[in-house]
Amino acid sequence: MFQKILIANRGEIALRVLRACKELGIQTVVVHSTADADAMHVRLADESVCIGPPPSRDSYLNIHQIVAACEITGADAVHPGYGFLSENAKFADILAAHNITFIGPSGDHIRIMGDKIEAKRTAKRLGIPVVPGSDGAVTEEKEAKRIAAEIGYPVIIKASAGGGGRGMKVARSEVDLEVALQTARSEAGAAFGDDAVYIEKYLQKPRHIEVQVFGDGAGHGVHFGERDCSLQRRHQKVWEEAPSPALNAEERAYIGGVCARAIADLGYSGAGTIEFLYENGEFYFIEMNTRLQVEHPVTEAITGIDLVHEQIRVASGAGLSVRQEDIRFLGHAIECRINAEDPRTFTPSPGTITHFHTPGGLGIRVDSGVYSGYKIPPYYDSLIGKLIVHGRNRVECMMRLRRALDEFVVDGIKTTLPLFRDLVGNADIANGDYDIHWLEKYLAKED
Ligand code: ADP
């Protein structure tokens, strides 16, 4: 087992990882920018190293500074959290070259899944169902038209190097397609330095369903069930739940089994999430994330398993603590992402939190690094905390969520809490009846 782990992240996820390390008796080092000197995880860590000024590229994305911090403090492993360097293959390779363990998969696996065309090809080879579309990159308009006619309109053009919901264009007809192909290619070239794009069928009313997987690096793969993250705004997840209200036990076992086998065949190591769109009983692979997800706590709630403990175990060579047959699903969990944003316009609302009071009681978990008097710096994303609620079934979970939202107090800044208070009383949400467009339509109606 590791002696000392360096946490290369900030905010709630840095604290989340720190808690797991403390439980496992592992020493902790955190790196932080000058803007985060007062952060909770910096106060709680055994050691901290300031690695630069506020902009991420000068601090949280500065690989050399982070490696230097490992060497100065003698850390033998790095947990990257999510975002920042968590899916940076070069970072994983550099750490390996310094004999420091990257708590995550190999650089090669990160590289494959970071390229969407390569990821889709790999998924197909591993027996994972994919969205019908081009077999690789498309450059010629003629070829694009042929493929689109074959799969049927509407189609979506996606950048191979895209991410974070950027680099996608929908075409509803052949006329649209010409323009969409041109714009998608030039936008992808400008944004990602790679103008490779591909085409796939545009699904009209899908749900976003993702499977939590783990590989032990020794040819074993398990799944921890699925999460439904269909409630999104601008392709950003807002509310996540496990299990999905849309799947039955048979579908769950089927897609979980497919994913676990694929992970085993790939020889994958660590945590991963295989994302699907789901429509009319069919699953369509869209991408794989090779890291811990923001929404991992809903899976922890229904399985009772600490996924960060498992990540650390696997990276240290100790293997998973569970086999597939030990993983059982109990009840229902929902996570609400609390952002420092205006709940209607979603414009960021940084500033000082004058009062912060979190709900408690059975089935309530709040993951947050903020506190009363904390000043939110304007340089990073606006997530200030996550409310995760667990109940024996979805009805109980919703009852508990409603009450927890009433108790939650964040004064001094605007947050997305009022949005969740509205959603929890909505009939479609109560029925679990929503697709990936539901939230945007709802917000448009409210305006
Ligand atoms: P990113 O890496 O940028 O998040 P994804 O491939 O995961 O890109 O897609 C992000 C979102 O875009 C999906 O959650 C879904 O809302 C939408 N999307 C992607 N592909 C399709 C598709 N073929 N049909 C309909 N919507 C899609």
Short mmCIF file of C-alpha atoms and ligand atoms in Angstrom, two decimals:
data_model
loop_
_atom_site.label_atom_id
_atom_site.label_comp_id
_atom_site.label_asym_id
_atom_site.label_seq_id
_atom_site.Cartn_x
_atom_site.Cartn_y
_atom_site.Cartn_z
CA MET A 1 0.00 0.00 0.00
CA PHE A 2 1.06 3.59 -0.60
CA GLN A 3 2.69 5.64 2.19
CA LYS A 4 1.81 9.05 0.83
CA ILE A 5 -0.61 10.21 -1.88
CA LEU A 6 -0.48 13.60 -3.56
CA ILE A 7 -3.90 14.97 -4.55
CA ALA A 8 -3.66 16.96 -7.78
CA ASN A 9 -7.02 18.70 -7.63
CA ARG A 10 -9.11 21.18 -5.64
CA GLY A 11 -12.60 21.72 -4.23
CA GLU A 12 -14.98 18.99 -3.17
CA ILE A 13 -13.15 16.21 -5.00
CA ALA A 14 -9.81 16.99 -3.33
CA LEU A 15 -11.57 16.68 0.03
CA ARG A 16 -13.33 13.49 -1.10
CA VAL A 17 -10.02 11.83 -1.98
CA LEU A 18 -8.36 13.12 1.18
CA ARG A 19 -11.07 11.47 3.28
CA ALA A 20 -10.46 8.11 1.61
CA CYS A 21 -6.69 8.41 2.21
CA LYS A 22 -7.23 9.22 5.89
CA GLU A 23 -9.47 6.18 6.29
CA LEU A 24 -6.80 3.98 4.74
CA GLY A 25 -4.08 5.45 6.97
CA ILE A 26 -2.23 7.02 4.04
CA GLN A 27 -0.40 10.36 4.42
CA THR A 28 -1.71 13.16 2.22
CA VAL A 29 -0.12 16.00 0.27
CA VAL A 30 -2.22 18.57 -1.53
CA VAL A 31 -1.04 20.99 -4.17
CA HIS A 32 -2.88 24.28 -4.56
CA SER A 33 -2.82 27.63 -6.32
CA THR A 34 -2.45 30.90 -4.42
CA ALA A 35 -6.24 31.34 -4.81
CA ASP A 36 -6.91 28.15 -2.80
CA ALA A 37 -4.65 28.72 0.20
CA ASP A 38 -7.72 28.87 2.48
CA ALA A 39 -9.46 25.80 1.09
CA MET A 40 -10.72 23.15 3.48
CA HIS A 41 -8.68 20.33 1.95
CA VAL A 42 -5.51 22.41 2.33
CA ARG A 43 -6.26 22.81 6.04
CA LEU A 44 -6.95 19.11 6.52
CA ALA A 45 -4.04 17.66 4.55
CA ASP A 46 -0.85 16.48 6.25
CA GLU A 47 1.23 18.61 3.88
CA SER A 48 0.49 21.23 1.25
CA VAL A 49 2.53 22.75 -1.54
CA CYS A 50 1.62 25.97 -3.34
CA ILE A 51 2.32 25.33 -7.01
CA GLY A 52 1.49 28.61 -8.66
CA PRO A 53 -0.86 31.51 -9.38
CA PRO A 54 -4.66 31.15 -9.85
CA PRO A 55 -4.92 30.33 -13.60
CA SER A 56 -5.19 26.54 -13.96
CA ARG A 57 -2.54 26.35 -16.67
CA ASP A 58 0.00 27.81 -14.23
CA SER A 59 -0.97 25.60 -11.30
CA TYR A 60 -3.39 22.64 -11.51
CA LEU A 61 -2.32 21.87 -15.10
CA ASN A 62 1.38 22.47 -14.52
CA ILE A 63 2.81 18.95 -14.77
CA HIS A 64 6.38 19.92 -13.88
CA GLN A 65 5.35 21.68 -10.69
CA ILE A 66 3.23 18.73 -9.63
CA VAL A 67 6.02 16.21 -10.28
CA ALA A 68 8.41 18.47 -8.35
CA ALA A 69 5.93 18.57 -5.45
CA CYS A 70 5.87 14.74 -5.44
CA GLU A 71 9.65 14.59 -5.31
CA ILE A 72 9.99 17.21 -2.57
CA THR A 73 7.39 15.53 -0.35
CA GLY A 74 8.21 11.93 -1.24
CA ALA A 75 4.71 11.08 -2.45
CA ASP A 76 4.57 7.66 -4.08
CA ALA A 77 1.25 8.10 -5.91
CA VAL A 78 -0.96 10.84 -7.37
CA HIS A 79 -4.75 10.94 -7.37
CA PRO A 80 -5.89 13.30 -10.15
CA GLY A 81 -9.59 13.58 -9.18
CA TYR A 82 -11.72 14.57 -12.20
CA GLY A 83 -11.08 17.35 -14.73
CA PHE A 84 -7.61 18.99 -14.79
CA LEU A 85 -4.99 16.26 -15.51
CA SER A 86 -7.22 13.25 -14.83
CA GLU A 87 -7.45 12.24 -18.50
CA ASN A 88 -4.05 13.48 -19.60
CA ALA A 89 -2.07 10.51 -20.97
CA LYS A 90 1.18 12.47 -20.98
CA PHE A 91 0.82 13.16 -17.25
CA ALA A 92 0.29 9.43 -16.57
CA ASP A 93 3.38 8.61 -18.66
CA ILE A 94 5.58 11.23 -16.98
CA LEU A 95 4.61 10.02 -13.52
CA ALA A 96 5.39 6.44 -14.54
CA ALA A 97 8.81 7.56 -15.79
CA HIS A 98 9.44 9.06 -12.34
CA ASN A 99 8.31 5.88 -10.56
CA ILE A 100 5.27 7.62 -9.16
CA THR A 101 1.98 5.75 -9.48
CA PHE A 102 -0.84 7.50 -11.33
CA ILE A 103 -4.08 6.41 -9.65
CA GLY A 104 -5.89 5.63 -12.87
CA PRO A 105 -5.46 3.56 -16.02
CA SER A 106 -2.38 3.38 -18.23
CA GLY A 107 -1.46 6.29 -20.50
CA ASP A 108 -2.30 4.07 -23.47
CA HIS A 109 -5.83 3.38 -22.30
CA ILE A 110 -6.39 7.08 -21.61
CA ARG A 111 -5.13 7.86 -25.12
CA ILE A 112 -7.47 5.37 -26.83
CA MET A 113 -10.55 6.64 -25.01
CA GLY A 114 -9.57 10.31 -25.41
CA ASP A 115 -9.86 9.98 -29.18
CA LYS A 116 -13.56 9.48 -29.89
CA ILE A 117 -13.09 7.70 -33.21
CA GLU A 118 -10.57 5.31 -31.69
CA ALA A 119 -12.77 4.84 -28.61
CA LYS A 120 -15.80 3.96 -30.72
CA ARG A 121 -13.78 1.53 -32.82
CA THR A 122 -12.43 -0.12 -29.67
CA ALA A 123 -15.89 -0.33 -28.11
CA LYS A 124 -17.25 -2.01 -31.21
CA ARG A 125 -14.40 -4.51 -31.22
CA LEU A 126 -15.12 -5.33 -27.57
CA GLY A 127 -18.77 -6.10 -28.30
CA ILE A 128 -20.24 -2.87 -26.92
CA PRO A 129 -23.25 -1.59 -28.93
CA VAL A 130 -22.47 1.72 -30.67
CA VAL A 131 -24.50 4.43 -32.46
CA PRO A 132 -24.81 3.61 -36.20
CA GLY A 133 -22.57 5.91 -38.22
CA SER A 134 -19.33 6.35 -40.16
CA ASP A 135 -16.56 3.88 -39.60
CA GLY A 136 -13.95 6.45 -38.67
CA ALA A 137 -13.28 10.02 -39.79
CA VAL A 138 -15.19 11.59 -42.67
CA THR A 139 -13.58 14.23 -44.87
CA GLU A 140 -15.45 14.14 -48.19
CA GLU A 141 -18.89 15.66 -48.55
CA LYS A 142 -19.93 12.89 -50.93
CA GLU A 143 -19.04 10.20 -48.42
CA ALA A 144 -20.84 12.11 -45.66
CA LYS A 145 -24.00 12.26 -47.77
CA ARG A 146 -23.84 8.57 -48.58
CA ILE A 147 -23.49 7.60 -44.91
CA ALA A 148 -26.23 10.00 -43.79
CA ALA A 149 -28.62 8.64 -46.40
CA GLU A 150 -27.83 5.14 -45.23
CA ILE A 151 -28.43 5.74 -41.52
CA GLY A 152 -31.19 8.31 -42.09
CA TYR A 153 -31.56 11.94 -40.97
CA PRO A 154 -31.15 13.60 -38.55
CA VAL A 155 -27.44 12.94 -38.08
CA ILE A 156 -24.86 14.45 -35.73
CA ILE A 157 -21.33 15.43 -36.72
CA LYS A 158 -18.89 15.10 -33.85
CA ALA A 159 -15.25 16.09 -33.40
CA SER A 160 -12.97 13.18 -32.63
CA ALA A 161 -11.03 15.36 -30.20
CA GLY A 162 -14.19 16.93 -28.71
CA GLY A 163 -15.16 16.96 -25.06
CA GLY A 164 -17.31 18.73 -22.51
CA GLY A 165 -20.23 18.80 -24.92
CA ARG A 166 -18.33 20.89 -27.49
CA GLY A 167 -17.73 20.21 -31.16
CA MET A 168 -21.09 18.76 -32.21
CA LYS A 169 -23.42 19.77 -35.04
CA VAL A 170 -26.83 18.30 -35.93
CA ALA A 171 -27.93 18.06 -39.58
CA ARG A 172 -31.58 17.41 -40.38
CA SER A 173 -31.27 17.22 -44.17
CA GLU A 174 -28.72 16.96 -46.97
CA VAL A 175 -28.67 20.76 -47.30
CA ASP A 176 -27.86 21.09 -43.57
CA LEU A 177 -25.18 18.45 -43.89
CA GLU A 178 -22.91 20.41 -46.24
CA VAL A 179 -22.83 23.42 -43.89
CA ALA A 180 -22.62 21.29 -40.73
CA LEU A 181 -19.65 19.31 -42.05
CA GLN A 182 -17.76 22.47 -42.98
CA THR A 183 -18.44 24.26 -39.69
CA ALA A 184 -17.78 21.19 -37.56
CA ARG A 185 -14.41 20.64 -39.20
CA SER A 186 -13.22 24.22 -38.95
CA GLU A 187 -14.50 24.57 -35.37
CA ALA A 188 -12.82 21.33 -34.33
CA GLY A 189 -9.57 22.42 -35.96
CA ALA A 190 -9.65 25.76 -34.18
CA ALA A 191 -10.75 24.44 -30.77
CA PHE A 192 -8.83 21.15 -30.53
CA GLY A 193 -6.07 21.42 -33.14
CA ASP A 194 -7.52 18.33 -34.84
CA ASP A 195 -10.21 18.65 -37.50
CA ALA A 196 -11.17 14.96 -37.67
CA VAL A 197 -14.96 14.58 -37.46
CA TYR A 198 -17.30 11.61 -37.75
CA ILE A 199 -20.99 11.09 -38.33
CA GLU A 200 -23.56 9.21 -36.34
CA LYS A 201 -27.30 8.89 -36.15
CA TYR A 202 -28.85 11.64 -34.04
CA LEU A 203 -31.11 10.04 -31.47
CA GLN A 204 -34.20 12.14 -30.84
CA LYS A 205 -35.31 11.34 -27.30
CA PRO A 206 -32.59 9.32 -25.62
CA ARG A 207 -31.68 9.04 -21.99
CA HIS A 208 -28.06 9.28 -20.86
CA ILE A 209 -27.20 6.09 -19.04
CA GLU A 210 -23.67 5.27 -17.91
CA VAL A 211 -22.16 2.15 -16.40
CA GLN A 212 -19.58 2.34 -13.61
CA VAL A 213 -16.84 -0.18 -14.28
CA PHE A 214 -13.58 -1.21 -12.67
CA GLY A 215 -10.69 -3.26 -13.97
CA ASP A 216 -7.99 -4.72 -11.74
CA GLY A 217 -5.34 -4.58 -14.48
CA ALA A 218 -4.97 -8.35 -14.26
CA GLY A 219 -7.76 -9.27 -16.64
CA HIS A 220 -10.75 -8.96 -14.31
CA GLY A 221 -13.58 -6.51 -14.79
CA VAL A 222 -16.65 -5.71 -12.70
CA HIS A 223 -19.55 -3.29 -13.00
CA PHE A 224 -21.25 -1.31 -10.23
CA GLY A 225 -24.53 -0.77 -12.05
CA GLU A 226 -25.67 2.30 -13.93
CA ARG A 227 -26.43 5.95 -13.36
CA ASP A 228 -29.03 7.99 -15.21
CA CYS A 229 -27.68 11.46 -16.01
CA SER A 230 -30.34 12.57 -18.49
CA LEU A 231 -31.11 15.84 -16.72
CA GLN A 232 -28.59 18.08 -18.45
CA ARG A 233 -28.20 21.68 -19.45
CA ARG A 234 -25.88 22.41 -22.38
CA HIS A 235 -24.63 18.81 -22.12
CA GLN A 236 -23.67 19.44 -18.48
CA LYS A 237 -25.14 17.04 -15.95
CA VAL A 238 -27.31 18.67 -13.30
CA TRP A 239 -29.02 15.78 -11.45
CA GLU A 240 -27.95 12.13 -11.46
CA GLU A 241 -29.56 9.02 -10.09
CA ALA A 242 -28.90 5.34 -9.54
CA PRO A 243 -30.44 3.07 -10.59
CA SER A 244 -31.99 4.52 -13.76
CA PRO A 245 -35.79 4.76 -13.47
CA ALA A 246 -35.93 3.58 -17.12
CA LEU A 247 -34.17 0.20 -16.93
CA ASN A 248 -35.51 -3.15 -15.81
CA ALA A 249 -33.39 -5.79 -14.05
CA GLU A 250 -32.78 -7.68 -17.28
CA GLU A 251 -31.48 -4.62 -19.16
CA ARG A 252 -29.31 -3.71 -16.17
CA ALA A 253 -27.72 -7.15 -16.03
CA TYR A 254 -27.24 -7.19 -19.81
CA ILE A 255 -25.47 -3.84 -20.18
CA GLY A 256 -23.48 -4.28 -16.97
CA GLY A 257 -22.28 -7.69 -18.17
CA VAL A 258 -21.27 -6.36 -21.59
CA CYS A 259 -19.25 -3.54 -19.98
CA ALA A 260 -17.54 -5.73 -17.37
CA ARG A 261 -16.45 -8.22 -20.04
CA ALA A 262 -15.14 -5.42 -22.26
CA ILE A 263 -13.08 -3.98 -19.40
CA ALA A 264 -11.63 -7.41 -18.66
CA ASP A 265 -10.73 -7.98 -22.33
CA LEU A 266 -9.11 -4.56 -22.53
CA GLY A 267 -6.93 -5.35 -19.49
CA TYR A 268 -8.07 -2.03 -18.06
CA SER A 269 -6.94 -0.88 -14.63
CA GLY A 270 -8.93 1.32 -12.26
CA ALA A 271 -12.25 3.15 -12.43
CA GLY A 272 -14.02 3.98 -15.68
CA THR A 273 -17.42 5.01 -16.91
CA ILE A 274 -18.91 3.75 -20.14
CA GLU A 275 -21.51 6.22 -21.37
CA PHE A 276 -24.53 5.32 -23.48
CA LEU A 277 -27.53 6.93 -25.00
CA TYR A 278 -30.56 4.73 -24.43
CA GLU A 279 -33.67 4.83 -26.63
CA ASN A 280 -36.48 2.33 -27.25
CA GLY A 281 -34.78 -0.40 -25.26
CA GLU A 282 -31.44 -0.09 -27.11
CA PHE A 283 -28.07 1.08 -25.78
CA TYR A 284 -25.67 3.12 -27.92
CA PHE A 285 -22.08 3.75 -26.72
CA ILE A 286 -21.00 7.40 -26.91
CA GLU A 287 -17.79 7.57 -24.92
CA MET A 288 -15.75 6.23 -22.03
CA ASN A 289 -14.34 8.37 -19.23
CA THR A 290 -11.15 6.96 -17.77
CA ARG A 291 -11.46 8.51 -14.31
CA LEU A 292 -13.70 8.98 -11.29
CA GLN A 293 -16.90 10.90 -12.15
CA VAL A 294 -18.49 13.80 -10.28
CA GLU A 295 -21.59 11.64 -9.80
CA HIS A 296 -19.84 8.56 -8.35
CA PRO A 297 -21.48 8.99 -4.90
CA VAL A 298 -24.90 7.77 -6.12
CA THR A 299 -23.24 4.46 -7.00
CA GLU A 300 -21.53 4.38 -3.60
CA ALA A 301 -24.89 5.00 -1.93
CA ILE A 302 -26.64 2.02 -3.54
CA THR A 303 -23.68 -0.39 -3.32
CA GLY A 304 -22.16 0.71 0.01
CA ILE A 305 -18.70 0.52 -1.60
CA ASP A 306 -16.17 3.36 -1.44
CA LEU A 307 -14.97 3.75 -5.04
CA VAL A 308 -11.94 5.86 -4.10
CA HIS A 309 -10.77 3.10 -1.73
CA GLU A 310 -11.08 0.71 -4.67
CA GLN A 311 -9.12 3.04 -6.97
CA ILE A 312 -6.30 3.26 -4.44
CA ARG A 313 -6.30 -0.52 -3.84
CA VAL A 314 -6.15 -1.33 -7.54
CA ALA A 315 -3.39 1.22 -8.25
CA SER A 316 -1.29 -0.17 -5.37
CA GLY A 317 -1.60 -3.70 -6.76
CA ALA A 318 -3.86 -4.94 -3.95
CA GLY A 319 -6.72 -5.65 -6.39
CA LEU A 320 -10.42 -5.01 -5.94
CA SER A 321 -11.96 -5.77 -2.55
CA VAL A 322 -15.09 -7.19 -4.22
CA ARG A 323 -16.08 -9.69 -6.87
CA GLN A 324 -19.10 -9.16 -9.10
CA GLU A 325 -21.27 -11.40 -6.96
CA ASP A 326 -20.49 -9.30 -3.86
CA ILE A 327 -21.88 -6.14 -5.47
CA ARG A 328 -25.53 -5.68 -4.56
CA PHE A 329 -27.82 -2.76 -5.25
CA LEU A 330 -29.85 -1.41 -2.38
CA GLY A 331 -32.50 1.27 -2.82
CA HIS A 332 -32.23 4.47 -4.79
CA ALA A 333 -29.93 7.52 -4.73
CA ILE A 334 -30.10 11.00 -6.29
CA GLU A 335 -27.36 13.63 -6.53
CA CYS A 336 -27.95 17.35 -7.07
CA ARG A 337 -25.00 19.46 -8.21
CA ILE A 338 -25.00 22.69 -6.28
CA ASN A 339 -23.32 25.37 -8.34
CA ALA A 340 -22.53 28.96 -7.45
CA GLU A 341 -24.71 30.19 -10.32
CA ASP A 342 -27.90 32.09 -10.91
CA PRO A 343 -30.59 29.36 -10.93
CA ARG A 344 -32.29 30.84 -14.03
CA THR A 345 -29.49 32.23 -16.20
CA PHE A 346 -26.70 29.97 -14.86
CA THR A 347 -24.22 32.83 -14.85
CA PRO A 348 -21.49 32.21 -12.26
CA SER A 349 -21.93 33.88 -8.90
CA PRO A 350 -18.58 33.87 -7.11
CA GLY A 351 -18.19 35.76 -3.82
CA THR A 352 -18.23 35.17 -0.09
CA ILE A 353 -20.55 32.59 1.45
CA THR A 354 -21.83 34.39 4.52
CA HIS A 355 -23.67 31.41 5.95
CA PHE A 356 -23.48 27.71 5.03
CA HIS A 357 -25.65 25.10 6.68
CA THR A 358 -25.95 21.56 5.36
CA PRO A 359 -28.85 19.16 5.89
CA GLY A 360 -28.39 15.94 7.86
CA GLY A 361 -30.26 12.86 8.96
CA LEU A 362 -30.61 9.35 7.61
CA GLY A 363 -29.60 8.89 3.98
CA ILE A 364 -28.08 12.35 3.49
CA ARG A 365 -24.53 13.02 2.31
CA VAL A 366 -23.06 16.40 1.40
CA ASP A 367 -19.70 16.50 -0.37
CA SER A 368 -18.44 20.06 -0.28
CA GLY A 369 -15.26 21.91 0.53
CA VAL A 370 -16.91 25.24 1.37
CA TYR A 371 -17.84 26.71 4.76
CA SER A 372 -19.34 29.89 6.27
CA GLY A 373 -17.01 32.80 5.45
CA TYR A 374 -15.43 30.97 2.47
CA LYS A 375 -14.68 33.17 -0.52
CA ILE A 376 -15.30 31.39 -3.83
CA PRO A 377 -12.52 32.27 -6.24
CA PRO A 378 -13.69 33.26 -9.74
CA TYR A 379 -11.09 31.19 -11.59
CA TYR A 380 -12.52 27.68 -11.52
CA ASP A 381 -15.76 25.81 -12.23
CA SER A 382 -18.77 26.77 -10.17
CA LEU A 383 -19.52 23.45 -8.41
CA ILE A 384 -19.53 24.17 -4.67
CA GLY A 385 -21.04 20.96 -3.42
CA LYS A 386 -23.12 17.89 -4.05
CA LEU A 387 -26.16 16.74 -2.14
CA ILE A 388 -26.56 12.98 -2.31
CA VAL A 389 -29.71 11.38 -0.91
CA HIS A 390 -30.40 7.68 -0.44
CA GLY A 391 -33.68 5.91 0.28
CA ARG A 392 -34.98 2.32 0.22
CA ASN A 393 -36.78 3.14 -3.02
CA ARG A 394 -37.20 6.14 -5.34
CA VAL A 395 -40.29 7.46 -3.56
CA GLU A 396 -38.53 7.52 -0.20
CA CYS A 397 -35.45 9.06 -1.82
CA MET A 398 -37.54 11.90 -3.30
CA MET A 399 -39.29 12.55 0.04
CA ARG A 400 -35.93 12.80 1.76
CA LEU A 401 -34.48 14.97 -1.02
CA ARG A 402 -37.34 17.47 -0.73
CA ARG A 403 -36.79 17.82 2.99
CA ALA A 404 -32.99 18.03 2.64
CA LEU A 405 -33.29 20.81 0.06
CA ASP A 406 -35.51 22.75 2.49
CA GLU A 407 -32.83 22.52 5.18
CA PHE A 408 -29.91 23.56 2.96
CA VAL A 409 -28.81 27.17 3.49
CA VAL A 410 -26.21 28.96 1.38
CA ASP A 411 -26.25 32.75 1.93
CA GLY A 412 -24.24 35.50 0.26
CA ILE A 413 -24.15 34.06 -3.27
CA LYS A 414 -26.64 32.67 -5.77
CA THR A 415 -26.85 28.89 -6.13
CA THR A 416 -28.79 26.31 -8.11
CA LEU A 417 -30.67 25.15 -4.97
CA PRO A 418 -33.95 26.88 -6.03
CA LEU A 419 -33.90 24.93 -9.31
CA PHE A 420 -33.76 21.62 -7.42
CA ARG A 421 -36.58 22.75 -5.10
CA ASP A 422 -38.69 23.26 -8.26
CA LEU A 423 -37.64 19.98 -9.87
CA VAL A 424 -38.40 17.86 -6.83
CA GLY A 425 -42.04 18.97 -7.03
CA ASN A 426 -42.43 18.30 -10.76
CA ALA A 427 -44.66 15.45 -11.92
CA ASP A 428 -42.36 14.23 -14.73
CA ILE A 429 -39.42 14.12 -12.35
CA ALA A 430 -41.52 12.33 -9.73
CA ASN A 431 -42.38 9.74 -12.37
CA GLY A 432 -38.80 9.48 -13.64
CA ASP A 433 -40.18 10.42 -17.03
CA TYR A 434 -37.53 12.56 -18.75
CA ASP A 435 -34.96 12.41 -21.56
CA ILE A 436 -31.79 14.41 -22.29
CA HIS A 437 -33.80 17.37 -23.65
CA TRP A 438 -36.31 17.57 -20.81
CA LEU A 439 -34.46 20.11 -18.64
CA GLU A 440 -33.73 22.55 -21.46
CA LYS A 441 -37.38 22.50 -22.52
CA TYR A 442 -38.48 22.99 -18.91
CA LEU A 443 -36.13 25.97 -18.46
CA ALA A 444 -37.30 27.53 -21.75
CA LYS A 445 -40.94 27.29 -20.59
CA GLU A 446 -40.13 28.92 -17.23
CA ASP A 447 -38.54 31.97 -18.88
P1 ADP B 1 -18.64 15.06 -24.70
O1 ADP B 1 -17.39 14.26 -24.59
O2 ADP B 1 -18.39 16.38 -25.33
O3 ADP B 1 -19.41 15.13 -23.42
P2 ADP B 1 -20.46 13.02 -25.74
O4 ADP B 1 -20.16 12.18 -26.92
O5 ADP B 1 -20.39 12.37 -24.42
O6 ADP B 1 -19.55 14.33 -25.80
O7 ADP B 1 -21.90 13.65 -25.95
C1 ADP B 1 -22.39 14.64 -25.05
C2 ADP B 1 -23.89 14.76 -25.17
O8 ADP B 1 -24.27 15.09 -26.53
C3 ADP B 1 -24.66 13.49 -24.86
O9 ADP B 1 -24.87 13.31 -23.47
C4 ADP B 1 -25.95 13.77 -25.62
O10 ADP B 1 -26.72 14.71 -24.87
C5 ADP B 1 -25.47 14.46 -26.89
N1 ADP B 1 -25.22 13.48 -27.98
C6 ADP B 1 -24.02 12.91 -28.32
N2 ADP B 1 -24.17 12.04 -29.36
C7 ADP B 1 -25.48 12.04 -29.68
C8 ADP B 1 -26.28 11.32 -30.65
N3 ADP B 1 -25.74 10.44 -31.50
N4 ADP B 1 -27.61 11.58 -30.69
C9 ADP B 1 -28.17 12.47 -29.83
N5 ADP B 1 -27.49 13.17 -28.92
C10 ADP B 1 -26.15 12.96 -28.81
#
